[in-house]
Amino acid sequence: AVVLGQTVIIDGQTAFDGTTFSTLAVNNLIEVSGLVDKTGNIHATYIGLLAASFADGMEVEVKGAIKGLDSTARTFQINDLVVDYSSASVPSGGLANRQYVEAKGTSYDGGVTMTASEGELDNDTFGTTYSGRVEIEGYVTALTSHSQFVVGNQAVQTTGSTVFEAGTANDVVIGRRLE
């Protein structure tokens, strides 16, 4: 399925609320939660029906990494969705390719363009200096070494004292789902 230009993979792990796979229809307004793989596909863990159909004025939201930023035209892409931010407030310091953002708007042409009314950096990460105990779940999207890799959009650095359950550091490869 494609939702707001995002490829959504639905499988036996997907939980549904207010709808089912067989009753999903074009133009349904839905909420999708899931894990993003290295190609940007979302492996849906949850799909909930918000409204039977989208109409201008209803808020839509998409999160993802910016690509194709055009600061003159004030557009960028999140996967296949073009986001027009010409009338949106943007973070001080502006935007840049590969930044992870959350774009919200009330206008979507039903095709490939959403007009954003708000855009903000989405800091759903622990930062670069956090050293406490953490658990994250997602797909390995980048790999520098078996001790330095990215899960979703979160950089991970392991040490000799890192505990791996049901595997070893050698099992960390691009595309592997980790928890």
Short mmCIF file of C-alpha atoms in Angstrom, two decimals:
data_model
loop_
_atom_site.label_atom_id
_atom_site.label_comp_id
_atom_site.label_asym_id
_atom_site.label_seq_id
_atom_site.Cartn_x
_atom_site.Cartn_y
_atom_site.Cartn_z
CA ALA A 1 0.00 0.00 0.00
CA VAL A 2 1.10 3.59 -0.52
CA VAL A 3 0.10 6.23 2.05
CA LEU A 4 1.14 9.87 1.48
CA GLY A 5 3.91 8.73 -0.83
CA GLN A 6 5.22 6.21 1.70
CA THR A 7 5.32 2.52 0.82
CA VAL A 8 3.67 0.60 3.66
CA ILE A 9 4.22 -3.12 3.99
CA ILE A 10 1.35 -4.92 5.71
CA ASP A 11 1.86 -8.44 7.05
CA GLY A 12 0.79 -10.79 9.80
CA GLN A 13 2.47 -8.55 12.40
CA THR A 14 0.21 -5.58 11.56
CA ALA A 15 -2.53 -4.79 14.12
CA PHE A 16 -5.67 -3.07 12.82
CA ASP A 17 -8.08 -0.72 14.63
CA GLY A 18 -11.42 0.23 13.05
CA THR A 19 -10.52 -1.43 9.77
CA THR A 20 -9.02 -4.58 8.31
CA PHE A 21 -6.73 -5.19 5.37
CA SER A 22 -9.71 -6.18 3.22
CA THR A 23 -11.76 -3.08 4.13
CA LEU A 24 -9.00 -0.50 3.60
CA ALA A 25 -9.98 1.77 0.71
CA VAL A 26 -8.40 4.50 -1.38
CA ASN A 27 -8.80 7.90 0.32
CA ASN A 28 -9.28 6.44 3.84
CA LEU A 29 -7.61 8.66 6.43
CA ILE A 30 -5.48 6.28 8.47
CA GLU A 31 -2.76 6.34 11.08
CA VAL A 32 0.22 4.10 10.37
CA SER A 33 2.89 3.15 12.88
CA GLY A 34 5.78 0.92 12.01
CA LEU A 35 9.45 0.34 11.49
CA VAL A 36 11.35 1.87 8.59
CA ASP A 37 13.79 -0.28 6.64
CA LYS A 38 16.90 0.81 4.70
CA THR A 39 14.87 1.59 1.55
CA GLY A 40 12.41 3.81 3.43
CA ASN A 41 9.56 1.29 3.37
CA ILE A 42 7.42 1.23 6.51
CA HIS A 43 6.71 -2.23 7.93
CA ALA A 44 3.38 -1.46 9.57
CA THR A 45 2.89 -2.63 13.13
CA TYR A 46 -0.40 -0.69 13.51
CA ILE A 47 -3.01 0.76 11.13
CA GLY A 48 -5.98 2.65 12.56
CA LEU A 49 -8.89 4.18 10.65
CA LEU A 50 -9.33 7.89 11.47
CA ALA A 51 -11.97 8.76 8.87
CA ALA A 52 -13.67 7.03 5.95
CA SER A 53 -12.29 9.65 3.56
CA PHE A 54 -9.87 12.57 3.55
CA ALA A 55 -11.16 16.09 2.89
CA ASP A 56 -9.25 19.37 2.76
CA GLY A 57 -9.04 20.81 6.24
CA MET A 58 -8.27 17.46 7.89
CA GLU A 59 -4.73 17.34 9.24
CA VAL A 60 -2.26 14.90 7.76
CA GLU A 61 1.23 14.27 9.08
CA VAL A 62 4.26 12.51 7.73
CA LYS A 63 7.68 11.87 9.25
CA GLY A 64 10.85 11.03 7.43
CA ALA A 65 14.21 12.10 6.07
CA ILE A 66 14.33 15.09 3.74
CA LYS A 67 15.63 14.52 0.23
CA GLY A 68 15.58 16.75 -2.86
CA LEU A 69 15.43 19.96 -0.83
CA ASP A 70 14.74 22.99 -3.05
CA SER A 71 14.97 26.08 -0.85
CA THR A 72 14.01 28.37 -3.75
CA ALA A 73 10.77 26.53 -4.59
CA ARG A 74 10.41 25.68 -0.86
CA THR A 75 9.80 21.99 -1.47
CA PHE A 76 11.38 18.73 -0.38
CA GLN A 77 10.52 15.06 -0.56
CA ILE A 78 9.93 12.39 2.03
CA ASN A 79 10.25 9.23 -0.05
CA ASP A 80 7.81 9.83 -2.97
CA LEU A 81 5.78 12.60 -1.29
CA VAL A 82 6.56 16.18 -2.34
CA VAL A 83 6.12 18.56 0.60
CA ASP A 84 5.45 22.19 -0.30
CA TYR A 85 6.52 24.22 2.73
CA SER A 86 6.08 27.65 1.12
CA SER A 87 3.48 28.65 3.72
CA ALA A 88 4.89 26.70 6.67
CA SER A 89 6.97 27.80 9.58
CA VAL A 90 10.34 26.05 9.57
CA PRO A 91 12.93 25.59 12.29
CA SER A 92 15.47 28.34 12.81
CA GLY A 93 18.57 27.41 10.88
CA GLY A 94 16.45 26.07 8.04
CA LEU A 95 16.22 22.59 6.62
CA ALA A 96 18.79 20.25 5.06
CA ASN A 97 18.77 17.01 3.13
CA ARG A 98 18.83 13.90 5.37
CA GLN A 99 17.33 15.76 8.35
CA TYR A 100 14.50 13.82 9.97
CA VAL A 101 11.38 15.99 10.02
CA GLU A 102 7.71 15.92 10.85
CA ALA A 103 5.55 17.80 8.34
CA LYS A 104 1.89 18.60 9.04
CA GLY A 105 -0.68 20.05 6.71
CA THR A 106 -4.35 20.22 5.82
CA SER A 107 -4.01 20.10 2.05
CA TYR A 108 -3.10 16.98 0.09
CA ASP A 109 -3.79 16.68 -3.62
CA GLY A 110 -4.44 12.95 -3.41
CA GLY A 111 -1.42 12.34 -5.59
CA VAL A 112 2.11 13.32 -4.70
CA THR A 113 1.99 16.77 -3.05
CA MET A 114 1.14 17.84 0.48
CA THR A 115 1.08 21.51 1.41
CA ALA A 116 2.63 21.81 4.86
CA SER A 117 1.43 24.34 7.39
CA GLU A 118 4.02 23.27 9.94
CA GLY A 119 7.39 21.57 9.83
CA GLU A 120 9.70 20.69 12.65
CA LEU A 121 12.78 18.64 13.22
CA ASP A 122 11.76 15.33 14.71
CA ASN A 123 14.26 14.50 17.41
CA ASP A 124 13.06 10.98 18.15
CA THR A 125 16.61 9.95 18.96
CA PHE A 126 18.73 9.73 22.09
CA GLY A 127 21.36 12.13 20.81
CA THR A 128 25.07 11.56 20.43
CA THR A 129 26.15 11.49 24.07
CA TYR A 130 23.48 9.41 25.81
CA SER A 131 25.13 6.49 27.60
CA GLY A 132 22.32 5.02 29.69
CA ARG A 133 20.49 1.74 29.16
CA VAL A 134 18.25 1.83 26.12
CA GLU A 135 16.10 -0.53 24.14
CA ILE A 136 15.16 0.30 20.58
CA GLU A 137 13.47 -1.69 17.86
CA GLY A 138 13.86 -1.31 14.15
CA TYR A 139 15.73 -2.29 11.03
CA VAL A 140 19.46 -1.77 10.59
CA THR A 141 19.58 0.95 7.92
CA ALA A 142 23.33 1.69 7.84
CA LEU A 143 26.39 -0.20 9.00
CA THR A 144 29.90 1.09 9.56
CA SER A 145 30.95 -1.94 11.62
CA HIS A 146 29.28 -4.54 13.83
CA SER A 147 29.70 -2.11 16.73
CA GLN A 148 28.70 1.08 14.91
CA PHE A 149 25.42 1.09 12.97
CA VAL A 150 22.05 2.82 12.58
CA VAL A 151 18.67 1.38 13.59
CA GLY A 152 15.91 3.37 11.87
CA ASN A 153 17.32 6.86 12.28
CA GLN A 154 19.12 6.23 15.59
CA ALA A 155 22.91 5.87 15.56
CA VAL A 156 24.11 3.02 17.78
CA GLN A 157 27.60 2.46 19.18
CA THR A 158 28.17 -0.76 21.13
CA THR A 159 31.11 -1.68 23.35
CA GLY A 160 32.66 -4.86 24.62
CA SER A 161 30.21 -4.81 27.52
CA THR A 162 27.11 -4.61 25.29
CA VAL A 163 24.82 -7.59 25.91
CA PHE A 164 23.33 -9.24 22.82
CA GLU A 165 20.34 -11.51 23.41
CA ALA A 166 19.65 -14.34 20.93
CA GLY A 167 22.62 -13.38 18.77
CA THR A 168 26.02 -11.73 18.55
CA ALA A 169 27.47 -8.53 17.11
CA ASN A 170 28.20 -10.48 13.90
CA ASP A 171 24.43 -10.82 13.38
CA VAL A 172 24.11 -7.04 12.91
CA VAL A 173 23.66 -6.58 9.15
CA ILE A 174 21.76 -4.12 6.99
CA GLY A 175 18.11 -5.05 6.75
CA ARG A 176 18.08 -7.11 9.99
CA ARG A 177 15.29 -6.30 12.43
CA LEU A 178 16.71 -5.74 15.90
CA GLU A 179 15.13 -5.18 19.26
#
